[in-house]
XYZ file of C-alpha atoms in Angstrom:
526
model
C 12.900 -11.778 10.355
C 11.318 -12.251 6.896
C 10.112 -9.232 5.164
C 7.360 -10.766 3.461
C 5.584 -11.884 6.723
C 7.060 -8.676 8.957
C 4.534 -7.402 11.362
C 2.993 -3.955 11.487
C 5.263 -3.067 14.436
C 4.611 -0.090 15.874
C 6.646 1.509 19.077
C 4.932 4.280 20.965
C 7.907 5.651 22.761
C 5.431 8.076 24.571
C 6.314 10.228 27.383
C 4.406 10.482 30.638
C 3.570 13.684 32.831
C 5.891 15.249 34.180
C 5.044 17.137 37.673
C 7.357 19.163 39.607
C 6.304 18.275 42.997
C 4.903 15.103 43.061
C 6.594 11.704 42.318
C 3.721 9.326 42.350
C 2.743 11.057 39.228
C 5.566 9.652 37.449
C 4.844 6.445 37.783
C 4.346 4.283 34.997
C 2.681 1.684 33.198
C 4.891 -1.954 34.289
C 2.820 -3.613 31.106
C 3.775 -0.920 28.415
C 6.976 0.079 26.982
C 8.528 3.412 27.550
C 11.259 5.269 27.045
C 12.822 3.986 29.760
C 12.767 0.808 28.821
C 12.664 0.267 25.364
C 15.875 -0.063 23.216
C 18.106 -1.615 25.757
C 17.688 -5.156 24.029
C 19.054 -6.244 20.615
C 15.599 -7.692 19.812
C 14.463 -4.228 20.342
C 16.220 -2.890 17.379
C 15.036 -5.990 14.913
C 11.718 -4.767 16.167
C 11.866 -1.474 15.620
C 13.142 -1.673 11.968
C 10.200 -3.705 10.997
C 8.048 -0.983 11.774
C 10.240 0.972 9.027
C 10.009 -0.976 6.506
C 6.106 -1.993 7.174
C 4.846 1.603 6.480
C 5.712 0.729 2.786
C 2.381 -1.159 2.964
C 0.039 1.521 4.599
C -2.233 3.043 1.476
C -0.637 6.139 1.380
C 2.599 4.516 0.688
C 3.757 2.275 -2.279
C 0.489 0.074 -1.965
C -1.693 2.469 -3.089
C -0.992 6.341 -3.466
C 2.276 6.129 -5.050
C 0.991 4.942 -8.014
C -1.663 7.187 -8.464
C 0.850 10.456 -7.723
C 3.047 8.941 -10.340
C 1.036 7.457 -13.198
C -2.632 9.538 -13.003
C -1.223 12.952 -12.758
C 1.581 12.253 -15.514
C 0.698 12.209 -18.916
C 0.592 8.268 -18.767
C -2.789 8.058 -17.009
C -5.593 10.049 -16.538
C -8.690 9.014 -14.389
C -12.486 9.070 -14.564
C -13.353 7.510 -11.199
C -16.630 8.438 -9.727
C -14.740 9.487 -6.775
C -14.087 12.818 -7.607
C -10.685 13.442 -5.091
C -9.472 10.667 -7.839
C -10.113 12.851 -10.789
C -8.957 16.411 -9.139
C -5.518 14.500 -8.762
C -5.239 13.770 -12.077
C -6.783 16.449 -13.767
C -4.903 19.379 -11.714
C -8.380 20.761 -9.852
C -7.318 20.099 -6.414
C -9.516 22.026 -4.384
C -9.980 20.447 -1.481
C -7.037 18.649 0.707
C -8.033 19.154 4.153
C -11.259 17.061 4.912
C -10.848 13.063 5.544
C -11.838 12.196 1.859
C -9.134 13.444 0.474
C -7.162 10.250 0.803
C -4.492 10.718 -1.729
C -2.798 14.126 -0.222
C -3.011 13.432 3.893
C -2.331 10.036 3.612
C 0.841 10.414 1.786
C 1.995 12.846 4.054
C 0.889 10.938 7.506
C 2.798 7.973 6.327
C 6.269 9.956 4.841
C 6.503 11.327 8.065
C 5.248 8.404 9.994
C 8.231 5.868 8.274
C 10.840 9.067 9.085
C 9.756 9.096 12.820
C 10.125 5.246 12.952
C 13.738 5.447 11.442
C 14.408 8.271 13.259
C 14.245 6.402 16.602
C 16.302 3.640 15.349
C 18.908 5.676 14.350
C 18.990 7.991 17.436
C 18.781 4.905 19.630
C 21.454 2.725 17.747
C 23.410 5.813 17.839
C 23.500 6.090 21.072
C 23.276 3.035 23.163
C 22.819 0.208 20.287
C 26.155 -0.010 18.596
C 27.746 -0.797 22.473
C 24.579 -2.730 23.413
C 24.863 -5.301 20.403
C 28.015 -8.312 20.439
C 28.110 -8.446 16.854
C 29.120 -4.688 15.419
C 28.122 -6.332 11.932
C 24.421 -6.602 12.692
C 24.236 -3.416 14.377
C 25.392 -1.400 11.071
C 23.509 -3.580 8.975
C 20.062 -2.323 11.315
C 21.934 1.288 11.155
C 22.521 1.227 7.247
C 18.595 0.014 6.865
C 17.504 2.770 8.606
C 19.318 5.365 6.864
C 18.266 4.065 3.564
C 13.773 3.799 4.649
C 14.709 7.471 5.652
C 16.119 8.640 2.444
C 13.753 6.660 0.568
C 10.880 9.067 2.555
C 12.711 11.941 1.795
C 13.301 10.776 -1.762
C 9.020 10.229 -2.063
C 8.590 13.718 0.172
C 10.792 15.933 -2.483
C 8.977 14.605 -5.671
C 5.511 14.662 -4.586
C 4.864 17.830 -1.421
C 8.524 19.173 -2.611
C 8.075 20.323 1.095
C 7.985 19.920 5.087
C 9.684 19.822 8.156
C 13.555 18.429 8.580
C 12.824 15.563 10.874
C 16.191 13.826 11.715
C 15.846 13.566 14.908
C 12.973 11.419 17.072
C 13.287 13.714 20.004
C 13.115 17.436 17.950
C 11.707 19.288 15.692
C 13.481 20.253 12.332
C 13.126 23.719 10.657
C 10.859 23.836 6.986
C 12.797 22.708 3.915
C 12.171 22.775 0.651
C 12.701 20.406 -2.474
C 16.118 21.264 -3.267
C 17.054 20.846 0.715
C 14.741 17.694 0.841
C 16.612 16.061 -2.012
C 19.993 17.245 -0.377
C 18.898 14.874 3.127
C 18.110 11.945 0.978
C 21.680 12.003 -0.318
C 22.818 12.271 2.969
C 20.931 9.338 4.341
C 22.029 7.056 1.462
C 25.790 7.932 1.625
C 25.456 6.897 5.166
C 23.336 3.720 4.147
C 26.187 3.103 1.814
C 29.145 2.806 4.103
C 26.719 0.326 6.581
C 24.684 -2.195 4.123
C 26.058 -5.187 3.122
C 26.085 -6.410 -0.699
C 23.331 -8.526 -0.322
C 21.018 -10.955 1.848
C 19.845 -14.468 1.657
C 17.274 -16.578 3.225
C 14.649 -15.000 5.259
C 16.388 -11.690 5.041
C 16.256 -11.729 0.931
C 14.301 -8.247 -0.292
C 16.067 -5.628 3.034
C 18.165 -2.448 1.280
C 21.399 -3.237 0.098
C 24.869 -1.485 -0.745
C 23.832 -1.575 -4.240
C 19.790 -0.920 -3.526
C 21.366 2.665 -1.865
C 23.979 3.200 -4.687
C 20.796 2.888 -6.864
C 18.370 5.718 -4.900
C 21.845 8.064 -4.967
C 21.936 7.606 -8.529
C 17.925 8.759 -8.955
C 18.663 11.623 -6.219
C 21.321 12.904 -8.105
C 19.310 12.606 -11.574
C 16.850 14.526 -10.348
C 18.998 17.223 -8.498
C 20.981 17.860 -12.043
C 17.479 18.362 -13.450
C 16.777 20.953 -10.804
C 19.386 22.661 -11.152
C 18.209 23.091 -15.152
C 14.798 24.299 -14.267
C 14.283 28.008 -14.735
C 14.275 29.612 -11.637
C 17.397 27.301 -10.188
C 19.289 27.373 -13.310
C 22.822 26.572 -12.147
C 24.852 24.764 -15.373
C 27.971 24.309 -13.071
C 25.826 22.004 -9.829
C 23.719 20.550 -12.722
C 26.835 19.368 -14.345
C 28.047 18.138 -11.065
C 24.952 16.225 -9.857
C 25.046 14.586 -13.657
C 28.833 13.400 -13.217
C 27.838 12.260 -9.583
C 25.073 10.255 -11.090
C 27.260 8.943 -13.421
C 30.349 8.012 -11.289
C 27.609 6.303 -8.904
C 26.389 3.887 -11.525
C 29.859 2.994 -12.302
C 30.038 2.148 -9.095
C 26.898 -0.077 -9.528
C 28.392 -2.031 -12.210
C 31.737 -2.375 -10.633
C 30.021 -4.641 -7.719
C 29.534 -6.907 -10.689
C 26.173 -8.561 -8.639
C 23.372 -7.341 -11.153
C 22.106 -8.191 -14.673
C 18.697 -7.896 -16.394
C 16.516 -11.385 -16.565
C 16.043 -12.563 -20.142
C 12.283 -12.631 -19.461
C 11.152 -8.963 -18.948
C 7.833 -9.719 -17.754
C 9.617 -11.189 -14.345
C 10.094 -7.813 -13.136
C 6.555 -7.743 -12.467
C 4.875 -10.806 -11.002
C 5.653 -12.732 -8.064
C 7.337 -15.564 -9.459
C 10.780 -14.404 -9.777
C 10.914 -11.679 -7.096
C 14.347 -10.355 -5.756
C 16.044 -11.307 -9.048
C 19.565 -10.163 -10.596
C 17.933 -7.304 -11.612
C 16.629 -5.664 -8.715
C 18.509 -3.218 -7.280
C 15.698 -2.870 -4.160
C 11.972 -3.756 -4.513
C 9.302 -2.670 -1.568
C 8.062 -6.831 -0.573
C 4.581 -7.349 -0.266
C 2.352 -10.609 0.459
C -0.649 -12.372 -0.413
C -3.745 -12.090 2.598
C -4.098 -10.691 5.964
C -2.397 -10.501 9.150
C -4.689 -9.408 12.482
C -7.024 -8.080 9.577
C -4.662 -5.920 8.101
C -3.192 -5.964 4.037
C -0.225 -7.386 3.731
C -0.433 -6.612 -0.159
C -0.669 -3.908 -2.053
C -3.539 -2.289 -3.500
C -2.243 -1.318 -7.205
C -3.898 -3.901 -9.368
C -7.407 -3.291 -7.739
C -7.372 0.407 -8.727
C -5.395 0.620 -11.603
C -5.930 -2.498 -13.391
C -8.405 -4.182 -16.041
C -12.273 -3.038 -14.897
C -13.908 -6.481 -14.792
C -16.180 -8.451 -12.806
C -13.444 -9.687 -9.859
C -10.380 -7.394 -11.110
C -10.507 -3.808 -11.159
C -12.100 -0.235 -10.974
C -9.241 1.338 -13.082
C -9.303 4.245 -11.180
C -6.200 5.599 -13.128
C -6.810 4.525 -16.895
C -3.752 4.537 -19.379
C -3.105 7.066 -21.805
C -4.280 5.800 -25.385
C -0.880 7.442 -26.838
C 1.091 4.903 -25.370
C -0.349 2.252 -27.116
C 0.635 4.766 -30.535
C 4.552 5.285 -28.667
C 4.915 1.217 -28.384
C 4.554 0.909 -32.145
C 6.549 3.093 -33.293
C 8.793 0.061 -34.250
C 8.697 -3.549 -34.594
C 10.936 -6.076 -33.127
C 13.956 -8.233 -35.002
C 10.921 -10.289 -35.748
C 8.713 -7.900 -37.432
C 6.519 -8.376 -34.402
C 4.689 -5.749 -31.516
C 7.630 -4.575 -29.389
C 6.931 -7.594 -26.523
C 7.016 -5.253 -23.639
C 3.612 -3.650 -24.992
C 1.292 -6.974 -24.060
C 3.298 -6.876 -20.634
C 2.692 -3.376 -20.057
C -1.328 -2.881 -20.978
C -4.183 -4.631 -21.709
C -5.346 -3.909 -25.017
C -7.068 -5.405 -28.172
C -5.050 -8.005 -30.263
C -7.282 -9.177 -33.443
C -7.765 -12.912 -33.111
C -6.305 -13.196 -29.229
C -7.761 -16.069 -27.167
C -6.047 -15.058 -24.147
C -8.026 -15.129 -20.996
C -7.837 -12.219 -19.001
C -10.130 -13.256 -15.474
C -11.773 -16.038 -17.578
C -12.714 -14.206 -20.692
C -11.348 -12.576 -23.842
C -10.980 -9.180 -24.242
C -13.481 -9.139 -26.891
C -16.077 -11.067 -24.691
C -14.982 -8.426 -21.629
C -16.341 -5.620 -23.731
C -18.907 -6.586 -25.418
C -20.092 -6.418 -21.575
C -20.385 -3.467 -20.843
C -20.251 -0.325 -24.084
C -18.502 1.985 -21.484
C -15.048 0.483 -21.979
C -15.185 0.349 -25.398
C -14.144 4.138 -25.139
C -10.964 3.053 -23.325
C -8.172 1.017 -25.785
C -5.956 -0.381 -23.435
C -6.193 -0.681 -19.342
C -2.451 -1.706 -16.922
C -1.547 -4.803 -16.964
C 1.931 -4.443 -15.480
C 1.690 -5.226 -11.570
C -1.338 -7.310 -11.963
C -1.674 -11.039 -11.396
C -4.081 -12.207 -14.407
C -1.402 -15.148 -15.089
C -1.875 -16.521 -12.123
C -5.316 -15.115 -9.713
C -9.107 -15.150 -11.202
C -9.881 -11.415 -9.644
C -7.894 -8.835 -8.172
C -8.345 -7.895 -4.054
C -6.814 -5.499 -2.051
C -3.427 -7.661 -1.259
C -1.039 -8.318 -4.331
C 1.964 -10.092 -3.521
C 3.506 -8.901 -5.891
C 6.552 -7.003 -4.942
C 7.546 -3.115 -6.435
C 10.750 -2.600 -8.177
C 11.667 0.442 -7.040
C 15.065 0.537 -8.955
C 15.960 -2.023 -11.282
C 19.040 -2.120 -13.826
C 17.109 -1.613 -16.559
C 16.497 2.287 -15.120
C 19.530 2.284 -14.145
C 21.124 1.606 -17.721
C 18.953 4.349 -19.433
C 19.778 6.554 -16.601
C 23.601 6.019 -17.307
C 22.764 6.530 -21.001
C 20.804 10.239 -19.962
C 23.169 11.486 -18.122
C 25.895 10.459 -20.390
C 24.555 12.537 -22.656
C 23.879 15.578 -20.311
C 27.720 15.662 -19.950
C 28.326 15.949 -23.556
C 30.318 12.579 -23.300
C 30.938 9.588 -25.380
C 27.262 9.044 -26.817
C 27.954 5.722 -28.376
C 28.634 4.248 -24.399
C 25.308 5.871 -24.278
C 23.373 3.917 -27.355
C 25.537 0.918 -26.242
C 23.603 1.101 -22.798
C 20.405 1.479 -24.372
C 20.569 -1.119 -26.530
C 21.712 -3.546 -23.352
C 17.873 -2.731 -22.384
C 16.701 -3.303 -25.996
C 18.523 -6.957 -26.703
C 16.538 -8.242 -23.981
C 13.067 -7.232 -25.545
C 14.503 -8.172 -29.396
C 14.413 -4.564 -30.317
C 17.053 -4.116 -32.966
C 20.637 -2.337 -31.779
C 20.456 1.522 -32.507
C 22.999 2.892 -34.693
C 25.342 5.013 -32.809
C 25.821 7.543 -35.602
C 22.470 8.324 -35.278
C 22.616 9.551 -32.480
C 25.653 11.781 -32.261
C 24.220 15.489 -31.345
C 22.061 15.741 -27.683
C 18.954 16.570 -29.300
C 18.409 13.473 -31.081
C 19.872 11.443 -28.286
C 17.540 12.977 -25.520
C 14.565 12.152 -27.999
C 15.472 8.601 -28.137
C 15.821 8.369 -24.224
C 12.179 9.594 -23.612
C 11.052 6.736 -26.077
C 13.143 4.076 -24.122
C 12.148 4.618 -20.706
C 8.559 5.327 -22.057
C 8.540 1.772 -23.622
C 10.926 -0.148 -20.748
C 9.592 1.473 -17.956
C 5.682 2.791 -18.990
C 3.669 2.620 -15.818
C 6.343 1.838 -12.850
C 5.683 5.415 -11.125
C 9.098 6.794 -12.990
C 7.276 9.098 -15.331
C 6.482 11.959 -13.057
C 10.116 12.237 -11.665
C 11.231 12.075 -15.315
C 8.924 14.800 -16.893
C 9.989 17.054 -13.560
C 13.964 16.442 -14.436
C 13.349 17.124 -18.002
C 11.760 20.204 -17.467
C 8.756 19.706 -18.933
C 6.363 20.404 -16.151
C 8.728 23.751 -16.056
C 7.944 24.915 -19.449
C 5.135 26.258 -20.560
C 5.905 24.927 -24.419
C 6.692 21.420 -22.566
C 3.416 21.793 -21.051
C 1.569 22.563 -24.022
C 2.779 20.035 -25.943
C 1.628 17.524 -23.413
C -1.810 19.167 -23.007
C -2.312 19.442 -27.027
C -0.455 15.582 -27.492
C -1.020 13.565 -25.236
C -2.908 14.476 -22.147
C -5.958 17.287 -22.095
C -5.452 17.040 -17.834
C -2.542 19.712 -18.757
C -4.641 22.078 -19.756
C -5.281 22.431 -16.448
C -1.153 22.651 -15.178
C -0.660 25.623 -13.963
C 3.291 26.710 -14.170
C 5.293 26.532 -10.841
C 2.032 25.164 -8.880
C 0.683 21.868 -10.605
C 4.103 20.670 -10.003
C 3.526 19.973 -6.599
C 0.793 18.804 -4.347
C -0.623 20.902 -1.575
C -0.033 20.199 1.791
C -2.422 18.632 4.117
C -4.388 22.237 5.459
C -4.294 21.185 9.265
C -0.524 20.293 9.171
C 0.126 23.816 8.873
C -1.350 24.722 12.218
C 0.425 21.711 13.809
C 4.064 22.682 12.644
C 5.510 25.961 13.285
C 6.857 27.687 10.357
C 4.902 24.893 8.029
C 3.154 26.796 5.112
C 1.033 25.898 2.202
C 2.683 25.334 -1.084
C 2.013 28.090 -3.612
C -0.669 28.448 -5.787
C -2.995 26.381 -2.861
């Protein structure tokens, strides 16, 4: 079935009382599915994986809340919402996370857990009756493979944001508490498993489901961010950290090897819907324009984050006005703004007659004094080019890992292994050819210190507002260093001040899940 026009599927495999004496009680419903009878068609399983891969577009997923964990609370955004639960998550005052407004910390959780239970049946059920119920063996693994991958991908989301929670591999039993490093440690299991199942790619209607190289991609960010873990005082472990960087490594080699991806010569295609699923998308989370039975089929990014104008946005999660300062740093070949900077933000350009929603950016503030405070709004993700206003359902699909990360990735962890830094600068500049950013001089860039420095820049300026920075600042250690911290409280975001070492990292968990999970407790410093 096609992923852009999948249904909200969702299988209550509910059980029924039980009684010990009397049989009528066990009857049950002929109209509704059960236990009983569910999963014993092939159908079933098509079914059932489109209710993993629709939780992607529930708000608390990679429509909405994603984007605000990853952008507000790093030091690329900040917020000044009037709803205050927006602020405390960017600011680092999270007080309260229990009542029903506080959107952005149950929500989350409810749907992490909510896309592992869905895979979870799938892969219990496939496991155990599918892979003899289905005639072709192919399609069963494929279904299998997809499954394993939507799981790690929750347990990838799970270990960056709540860094905690139950084990749930299983649709039928609880799992013990974990924490991050454990968390991390299941999402490479799930996507070694994905690996061995999903093919190399899709077409037709099934263009945009995981892929072989879509799960080589998610190892290669697991293992990134276990090496950084494994830095972080308090875990400091050179040996694993070494290993996880020369797993990362070997994976991306891998990645290359299947010879299928490259980056687009136009860099702004990564972000709009008119070249979606391109050569250089590794796996992107498809959304669609408009409503099915009355629910989003689109994602809610551009209305909160983007441009605050009549019919776009409420910019709920503002850009940083230092990024505007990091883009020019340096011109192009051409003496001109680095391009990715008018793709990434809206911002001032002296004489620009660019409509943005029908107006200029000069006749959008001189509407309204308030914004004049704020230099430059996101632009990436939105669809000015192409829609008068903003709504609640973008079509535009999320790169969750494309090449470009993956190349400055290769370049980092290159350089974490002490190894051949000009294969390092050579991968960076691969990124910076396409934008018309002159080729770095490998001598430059021959010690770590001055090669790390020049990574930060590049996936600042290539990758500035995707929802990477977070679970970059946490593998660099910054958010585990109190001089990292200062430096981005005094630098570039004041919301540090409020970071409070070994807490801030993490968000609380949901209050009332603790009394529903045995052995569940609240993160520290909550």
């Amino acid at each position: 079935m096609k992923i852009k026009s999948l249904i909200i599927t969702i299988i209550l495999l509910s059980g029924v009382i039980q009684s010990c004496s009397k049989d009528y009680l066990d009857l049950k419903d002929p109209n509704r599915e059960s236990s009983d009878t569910y999963w014993q068609q092939e159908d079933d399983y098509h079914l059932g994986l489109n209710a993993c891969y629709s939780v992607f577009r529930i708000p608390g997923y990679f429509s909405r809340w994603y984007h605000i964990f990853m952008i507000s609370r790093s030091d690329e955004g900040w917020s000044e919402s009037p709803n205050p639960y927006f602020q405390a998550y960017s600011n680092f005052n999270i007080i309260s996370y229990n009542d029903n407004n506080a959107e952005g910390i149950i929500q989350p959780w409810q749907a992490i857990f909510r896309q592992m239970f869905y895979c979870n049946q799938v892969i219990d059920n496939m496991n155990s009756i599918g892979l003899t119920l289905f005639e072709n063996k192919a399609e069963a693994e494929a279904i299998l493979g997809q499954a394993y991958f939507l799981r790690g991908t929750a347990y990838w989301y799970l270990g960056g944001t709540f860094g905690k929670g139950p084990h749930m591999i299983s649709s039928t039993e609880n799992g013990e508490v974990v924490e991050q490093e454990a968390i991390y440690l299941q999402a490479e299991t799930d996507f070694l498993e994905a690996e061995k199942l999903l093919p190399l790619s899709w077409a037709g209607d099934d263009l945009g489901r995981s892929t072989l190289g879509g799960a080589k991609g998610m190892l290669s960010k697991v293992y990134m961010q276990l090496a950084g873990y494994y830095k972080r005082p308090g875990s400091s472990d050179n040996a694993k950290a070494q290993s996880y960087w020369l797993k990362a490594v070997n994976k991306m080699d891998e990645i290359f090897a299947l010879n299928k991806y490259s980056l687009v010569s136009n860099y702004k295609d990564n972000f709009t819907m008119l070249n979606e699923n391109n050569n250089e998308s590794l796996f992107e989370i498809q959304f669609a324009e408009g409503l099915f039975s009355g629910k989003e089929l689109g994602a809610h990014r551009p209305k909160f984050l983007g441009l605050v104008v009549n019919g776009g946005a409420w910019a709920d999660a503002y850009p940083r006005a230092w990024l505007l300062d990091e883009f020019r740093k340096e011109k192009d070949m051409d003496g001109n703004e680095d391009p990715r900077l008018p793709a990434t933000l809206f911002y001032e350009k002296p004489g620009d007659t660019e409509l943005l929603y029908g107006k200029t950016w000069s006749q959008w503030m001189s509407t309204d004094d308030y914004k004049l405070t704020q230099p430059c709004y996101w632009r990436k993700y939105t669809r000015v080019d192409t829609h008068a206003s903003e709504d609640y359902s973008s079509g535009i699909n999320f790169r969750l890992v494309r090449l470009a990360d993956v190349y400055l990735m290769y370049a980092e962890a290159i350089n974490e292994l002490n190894g051949d830094r000009s294969v390092a600068v050579e991968y960076i500049n691969k990124v910076r050819r396409r934008s018309n950013m002159a080729d770095l001089n490998p001598s430059s860039y021959s010690n770590y210190d001055a090669l790390m420095e020049q990574i930060q820049h590049e996936r600042l300026v290539e990758l500035c507002g995707e929802s990477t920075r977070w679970y970059d600042l946490d593998r660099w250690g910054i958010l585990h260093d109190q001089t990292g911290v200062n430096m981005l409280a005094n630098e570039r975001d004041g919301d540090f001040l409020n970071f409070k070492l070994g807490i801030s990292h993490l968000y609380p968990i949901p209050n009332r899940e603790l009394s529903l999970y045995p052995g569940l407790t609240q993160n520290k410093g909550f």
